[in-house]
Tab-separated table of C-alpha atoms in Angstrom:
chain	number	residue	atom	x	y	z
A	289	MET	CA	38.015	3.141	-116.047
A	290	LEU	CA	39.509	2.767	-112.582
A	291	THR	CA	37.419	1.686	-109.626
A	292	THR	CA	38.359	2.390	-106.013
A	293	ILE	CA	37.799	-0.977	-104.367
A	294	TYR	CA	39.287	-0.232	-100.935
A	295	SER	CA	40.167	2.773	-98.768
A	296	GLN	CA	41.256	2.311	-95.179
A	297	GLU	CA	43.503	3.967	-92.604
A	298	ARG	CA	45.465	1.658	-90.366
A	299	GLY	CA	48.610	2.045	-88.314
A	300	GLY	CA	49.102	5.674	-89.306
A	301	LEU	CA	48.906	5.040	-93.056
A	302	ARG	CA	46.120	5.136	-95.614
A	303	PHE	CA	45.687	2.346	-98.152
A	304	ASP	CA	43.790	3.051	-101.389
A	305	VAL	CA	43.380	0.232	-103.893
A	306	PHE	CA	42.404	0.948	-107.492
A	307	ALA	CA	41.295	-1.784	-109.901
A	308	GLY	CA	41.508	-1.530	-113.660
A	309	SER	CA	38.677	-2.527	-115.967
A	310	GLU	CA	38.021	-6.164	-116.788
A	311	PRO	CA	38.937	-5.742	-120.492
A	312	ALA	CA	42.369	-4.612	-119.240
A	313	LEU	CA	42.610	-7.661	-116.933
A	314	SER	CA	41.464	-5.804	-113.765
A	315	PRO	CA	44.866	-5.334	-112.111
A	316	ASN	CA	45.006	-3.842	-108.625
A	317	CYS	CA	47.423	-1.073	-107.742
A	318	VAL	CA	47.924	0.366	-104.272
A	319	LEU	CA	48.607	3.888	-103.048
A	320	ILE	CA	49.974	4.000	-99.497
A	321	SER	CA	49.868	7.498	-98.022
A	322	GLY	CA	51.236	9.154	-94.925
A	323	GLU	CA	50.658	12.747	-93.890
A	324	ARG	CA	52.946	14.192	-96.585
A	325	ASP	CA	54.341	11.412	-98.767
A	326	ALA	CA	53.024	8.377	-100.604
A	327	ILE	CA	54.270	5.323	-102.472
A	328	LEU	CA	52.578	3.490	-105.334
A	329	ILE	CA	52.730	-0.255	-105.930
A	330	ASP	CA	52.010	-1.268	-109.541
A	331	VAL	CA	50.835	1.192	-112.162
A	332	GLN	CA	47.986	-0.275	-114.250
A	333	PHE	CA	48.174	-1.565	-117.822
A	334	VAL	CA	46.583	0.656	-120.462
A	335	ARG	CA	47.294	4.337	-120.985
A	336	ASP	CA	43.894	5.781	-120.093
A	337	GLU	CA	43.749	3.923	-116.790
A	338	ALA	CA	47.348	4.833	-115.931
A	339	ARG	CA	46.543	8.501	-116.593
A	340	GLU	CA	43.494	8.207	-114.369
A	341	LEU	CA	45.680	6.628	-111.701
A	342	ALA	CA	48.076	9.573	-111.907
A	343	GLU	CA	45.134	11.931	-111.370
A	344	ARG	CA	43.991	9.963	-108.329
A	345	VAL	CA	47.483	10.227	-106.862
A	346	ARG	CA	47.700	13.940	-107.635
A	347	ASP	CA	44.312	14.549	-106.009
A	348	THR	CA	45.632	13.315	-102.654
A	349	GLY	CA	48.060	16.224	-102.479
A	350	ARG	CA	50.802	13.851	-101.326
A	351	ASN	CA	54.351	13.812	-102.641
A	352	LEU	CA	54.789	10.568	-104.587
A	353	LYS	CA	58.075	9.384	-103.131
A	354	ALA	CA	58.461	6.210	-105.219
A	355	ALA	CA	56.623	3.649	-107.318
A	356	TYR	CA	57.332	-0.081	-107.194
A	357	ILE	CA	56.602	-2.905	-109.639
A	358	THR	CA	55.731	-6.301	-108.190
A	359	HIS	CA	56.469	-8.415	-111.266
A	360	ALA	CA	57.034	-8.321	-115.009
A	361	HIS	CA	53.542	-8.847	-116.388
A	362	PRO	CA	52.336	-5.919	-118.502
A	363	ASP	CA	49.021	-5.493	-116.701
A	364	HIS	CA	51.039	-4.396	-113.658
A	365	TYR	CA	53.842	-2.365	-115.256
A	366	GLY	CA	52.342	-1.151	-118.559
A	367	GLY	CA	51.414	2.274	-117.162
A	368	MET	CA	54.968	3.261	-116.222
A	369	ALA	CA	55.339	5.789	-119.042
A	370	GLU	CA	52.196	7.646	-117.944
A	371	ILE	CA	53.240	7.678	-114.293
A	372	GLN	CA	56.714	8.844	-115.268
A	373	ALA	CA	55.255	11.647	-117.392
A	374	ALA	CA	52.976	12.777	-114.563
A	375	PHE	CA	55.652	12.522	-111.854
A	376	PRO	CA	59.025	13.000	-113.564
A	377	ASP	CA	60.910	13.301	-110.267
A	378	THR	CA	59.505	10.058	-108.847
A	379	PRO	CA	61.735	6.992	-109.237
A	380	ILE	CA	60.217	3.648	-110.227
A	381	PHE	CA	61.867	0.595	-108.669
A	382	ALA	CA	61.836	-3.162	-109.266
A	383	ARG	CA	64.058	-6.101	-108.410
A	384	GLN	CA	66.609	-6.954	-111.086
A	385	GLY	CA	64.823	-10.156	-112.071
A	386	VAL	CA	61.645	-8.152	-112.629
A	387	ILE	CA	63.564	-5.592	-114.687
A	388	ASP	CA	64.946	-8.386	-116.860
A	389	GLY	CA	61.383	-9.467	-117.599
A	390	ILE	CA	60.274	-5.921	-118.415
A	391	LEU	CA	63.048	-5.756	-121.010
A	392	GLU	CA	60.996	-8.294	-122.994
A	393	TRP	CA	58.352	-5.613	-123.598
A	394	PRO	CA	59.040	-5.159	-127.358
A	395	ALA	CA	58.055	-8.799	-127.965
A	396	LYS	CA	55.044	-8.589	-125.657
A	397	ARG	CA	53.906	-5.418	-127.388
A	398	LEU	CA	53.453	-7.406	-130.620
A	399	HIS	CA	50.962	-9.605	-128.806
A	400	TRP	CA	49.066	-6.980	-126.817
A	401	GLN	CA	48.811	-4.327	-129.536
A	402	GLU	CA	46.321	-6.544	-131.351
A	403	ALA	CA	43.959	-6.216	-128.398
A	404	TYR	CA	44.712	-2.700	-127.143
A	405	GLY	CA	46.104	-0.703	-130.074
A	406	ASP	CA	47.412	2.719	-129.053
A	407	GLN	CA	46.376	2.122	-125.442
A	408	ILE	CA	49.744	0.463	-124.895
A	409	PRO	CA	53.047	2.328	-125.252
A	410	ASP	CA	55.589	1.821	-127.996
A	411	GLU	CA	58.469	2.243	-125.560
A	412	MET	CA	58.621	1.115	-121.944
A	413	PRO	CA	60.666	2.860	-119.237
A	414	VAL	CA	63.144	0.687	-117.376
A	415	PRO	CA	62.829	0.818	-113.573
A	416	ARG	CA	65.755	1.416	-111.275
A	417	PRO	CA	67.059	-1.666	-109.440
A	418	LEU	CA	65.411	-2.186	-106.064
A	419	THR	CA	68.059	-3.134	-103.510
A	420	GLY	CA	68.034	-3.937	-99.828
A	421	GLU	CA	65.439	-5.693	-97.724
A	422	ARG	CA	63.220	-2.806	-96.661
A	423	GLY	CA	62.239	0.805	-97.191
A	424	SER	CA	60.167	3.280	-95.217
A	425	LEU	CA	57.342	5.770	-95.583
A	426	GLU	CA	57.392	8.537	-92.980
A	427	GLY	CA	59.064	6.173	-90.528
A	428	HIS	CA	56.783	3.213	-91.269
A	429	GLU	CA	58.699	0.110	-92.328
A	430	VAL	CA	57.973	-1.419	-95.738
A	431	VAL	CA	59.535	-4.869	-96.145
A	432	PHE	CA	60.411	-6.212	-99.605
A	433	VAL	CA	59.437	-9.897	-99.710
A	434	ASP	CA	61.188	-11.828	-102.481
A	435	LEU	CA	58.915	-14.699	-103.449
A	436	PRO	CA	59.695	-18.251	-104.531
A	437	VAL	CA	58.517	-19.252	-107.996
A	438	ALA	CA	54.759	-18.751	-108.027
A	439	GLU	CA	52.662	-16.996	-110.693
A	440	THR	CA	55.954	-15.992	-112.307
A	441	VAL	CA	59.635	-16.603	-111.631
A	442	HIS	CA	60.595	-13.220	-110.147
A	443	ALA	CA	58.172	-11.261	-107.987
A	444	THR	CA	58.160	-9.063	-104.911
A	445	ALA	CA	55.440	-8.632	-102.312
A	446	PHE	CA	55.391	-5.656	-99.944
A	447	HIS	CA	54.701	-6.082	-96.222
A	448	VAL	CA	53.853	-3.139	-93.969
A	449	PRO	CA	54.029	-4.806	-90.547
A	450	GLY	CA	52.906	-1.761	-88.556
A	451	SER	CA	49.614	-1.799	-90.449
A	452	GLY	CA	49.281	-5.563	-90.868
A	453	ALA	CA	49.231	-5.046	-94.628
A	454	LEU	CA	50.444	-7.282	-97.455
A	455	ILE	CA	50.470	-6.082	-101.050
A	456	ALA	CA	50.946	-9.401	-102.792
A	457	GLY	CA	50.781	-8.711	-106.514
A	458	ASP	CA	49.802	-11.790	-108.491
A	459	LEU	CA	50.917	-14.156	-105.774
A	460	LEU	CA	47.246	-13.866	-104.791
A	461	ASN	CA	44.060	-13.803	-106.849
A	462	HIS	CA	40.785	-13.409	-104.947
A	463	HIS	CA	37.565	-14.719	-106.504
A	464	SER	CA	39.553	-14.948	-109.733
A	465	HIS	CA	41.270	-17.690	-111.669
A	466	CYS	CA	45.065	-17.810	-111.556
A	467	TYR	CA	47.473	-17.467	-114.473
A	468	MET	CA	49.545	-20.647	-114.749
A	469	ALA	CA	51.152	-20.174	-118.159
A	470	ASP	CA	54.441	-18.697	-116.930
A	471	THR	CA	55.487	-21.442	-114.510
A	472	ASN	CA	52.779	-24.117	-114.171
A	473	ASN	CA	54.283	-24.835	-110.751
A	474	PRO	CA	51.501	-24.987	-108.168
A	475	GLY	CA	53.742	-26.736	-105.640
A	476	SER	CA	56.225	-23.874	-105.477
A	477	TRP	CA	53.348	-21.373	-105.523
A	478	LEU	CA	51.852	-23.064	-102.450
A	479	THR	CA	55.254	-22.750	-100.749
A	480	ALA	CA	55.168	-19.024	-101.487
A	481	LEU	CA	51.755	-18.821	-99.806
A	482	ASP	CA	53.238	-20.444	-96.706
A	483	LEU	CA	55.974	-17.804	-96.710
A	484	VAL	CA	53.614	-14.837	-96.642
A	485	GLN	CA	51.203	-16.507	-94.232
A	486	ALA	CA	54.107	-16.747	-91.766
A	487	LEU	CA	54.803	-12.992	-91.851
A	488	GLY	CA	52.593	-12.353	-88.832
A	489	GLU	CA	49.191	-10.801	-88.334
A	490	LEU	CA	47.716	-9.695	-91.659
A	491	THR	CA	44.533	-7.635	-91.673
A	492	ILE	CA	44.864	-5.953	-95.087
A	493	VAL	CA	45.699	-8.415	-97.862
A	494	VAL	CA	45.711	-6.957	-101.369
A	495	PRO	CA	45.732	-9.490	-104.220
A	496	GLY	CA	46.885	-8.727	-107.740
A	497	HIS	CA	43.317	-9.251	-108.944
A	498	GLY	CA	40.073	-9.276	-106.993
A	499	PRO	CA	38.743	-7.779	-103.756
A	500	VAL	CA	40.872	-6.852	-100.754
A	501	GLY	CA	40.402	-8.913	-97.600
A	502	GLY	CA	42.296	-10.574	-94.796
A	503	THR	CA	43.965	-13.967	-94.675
A	504	GLU	CA	40.943	-15.486	-96.431
A	505	VAL	CA	42.503	-14.099	-99.624
A	506	ILE	CA	45.464	-16.433	-99.097
A	507	ASP	CA	43.115	-19.319	-98.321
A	508	ASP	CA	41.109	-18.630	-101.480
A	509	THR	CA	44.209	-18.808	-103.674
A	510	ARG	CA	45.383	-21.926	-101.849
A	511	THR	CA	42.066	-23.699	-102.534
A	512	TRP	CA	42.285	-22.897	-106.244
A	513	LEU	CA	45.899	-24.093	-106.483
A	514	GLN	CA	45.169	-27.345	-104.667
A	515	ASP	CA	42.367	-28.040	-107.124
A	516	TYR	CA	44.678	-27.192	-110.010
A	517	GLN	CA	47.310	-29.612	-108.688
A	518	GLU	CA	44.699	-32.348	-108.742
A	519	VAL	CA	43.389	-31.506	-112.216
A	520	ALA	CA	46.532	-30.538	-114.154
A	521	ARG	CA	48.374	-33.829	-114.181
A	522	PRO	CA	51.152	-34.336	-116.749
A	523	ARG	CA	49.839	-34.924	-120.270
A	524	VAL	CA	46.314	-33.721	-119.462
A	525	PRO	CA	45.368	-31.408	-122.389
A	526	VAL	CA	45.037	-27.691	-121.708
A	527	ALA	CA	41.414	-27.701	-122.854
A	528	ASP	CA	40.524	-30.448	-120.368
A	529	ILE	CA	42.246	-28.587	-117.532
A	530	ALA	CA	40.500	-25.340	-118.399
A	531	ARG	CA	37.064	-26.934	-118.616
A	532	GLU	CA	37.418	-28.791	-115.321
A	533	MET	CA	38.742	-25.760	-113.433
A	534	GLY	CA	35.911	-23.713	-114.890
A	535	ARG	CA	33.441	-26.355	-113.721
A	536	ARG	CA	34.883	-26.388	-110.198
A	537	HIS	CA	35.081	-22.602	-109.958
A	538	PRO	CA	32.293	-21.263	-112.189
A	539	ASP	CA	31.914	-17.906	-110.461
A	540	ARG	CA	35.519	-16.742	-110.563
A	541	ALA	CA	36.569	-13.785	-112.677
A	542	LEU	CA	39.057	-13.894	-115.579
A	543	PRO	CA	38.228	-17.347	-117.026
A	544	MET	CA	40.378	-16.373	-120.011
A	545	LEU	CA	43.438	-17.104	-117.862
A	546	LEU	CA	42.594	-20.807	-117.883
A	547	TRP	CA	43.136	-20.971	-121.635
A	548	LEU	CA	46.391	-19.072	-121.938
A	549	THR	CA	49.602	-20.956	-122.612
A	550	ARG	CA	53.119	-19.678	-122.977
A	551	GLY	CA	54.349	-20.389	-126.474
A	552	PRO	CA	52.879	-20.615	-129.957
A	553	SER	CA	49.717	-22.637	-129.331
A	554	PHE	CA	47.262	-19.830	-130.074
A	555	GLY	CA	49.418	-18.643	-132.947
A	556	LEU	CA	49.462	-22.075	-134.565
A	557	VAL	CA	45.894	-23.235	-134.069
A	558	GLY	CA	43.964	-20.279	-132.651
A	559	PRO	CA	41.555	-20.258	-129.700
A	560	LYS	CA	38.667	-21.665	-131.754
A	561	GLU	CA	40.638	-24.750	-132.768
A	562	LEU	CA	41.863	-25.196	-129.201
A	563	GLY	CA	38.251	-25.249	-128.049
A	564	VAL	CA	38.109	-21.997	-126.097
A	565	PRO	CA	34.445	-21.107	-125.435
A	566	PRO	CA	33.560	-17.926	-127.373
A	567	GLU	CA	32.175	-16.229	-124.260
A	568	VAL	CA	35.621	-16.316	-122.626
A	569	PHE	CA	36.766	-13.685	-125.121
A	570	GLY	CA	33.442	-11.901	-125.269
A	571	GLY	CA	32.437	-13.499	-128.559
């Protein structure tokens, strides 16, 4: 079930942020509305929540001009089929590197169908390539910010300078653990934080997961990453890293992310053998 976690008008635009449920990894998606038109950034993960998102958009009475995908993790693009069905004339855009990642969906489906069954689609639409450096919504500039390697290799943030807004995708997690399994590169991720912090005044900062805020959202992610740099030295076992980060940040959401690795580790030994606490997976 979707939760509206933020609604604010600023600089002639309205920003509505909807969070998915925690079992579906609580992704944030953002509807930016003018007087007539709107754009959507990220589209939820599971079918029911994507359908609910489509209803929320429809209820505004705005023309959905476009949807954009920040990066190629299924919790942010998995709802494309439902959005496309609800708004067949609305194009969905992503940078080419993000599209290349989305093309891996058939393999990712094998993993996620065990957890979500028919809540995830069999087939995934392919977005149109996003080109250029900026777009607009009723004359308001929307800047496409191509990020250095951070949570993943290819990702785009969206900056609305007239409203002081940054929609960061998973570059930022607020009061939540970060997902390191794609890149395990906190140094480059910290460089990406410097990039967005230099964009100018930011009063609306929307993370990929967690509550909306101001620049303290960037600071919160920076603190976590600096701790991770200290803890996750080469050859330190994943279980030791996860336990220490959990000890340092016991109140953050999504502790499951600490235990995820990219590759066959769970498939070979399973979470129990790796030492994952049962409560992380609700057991």
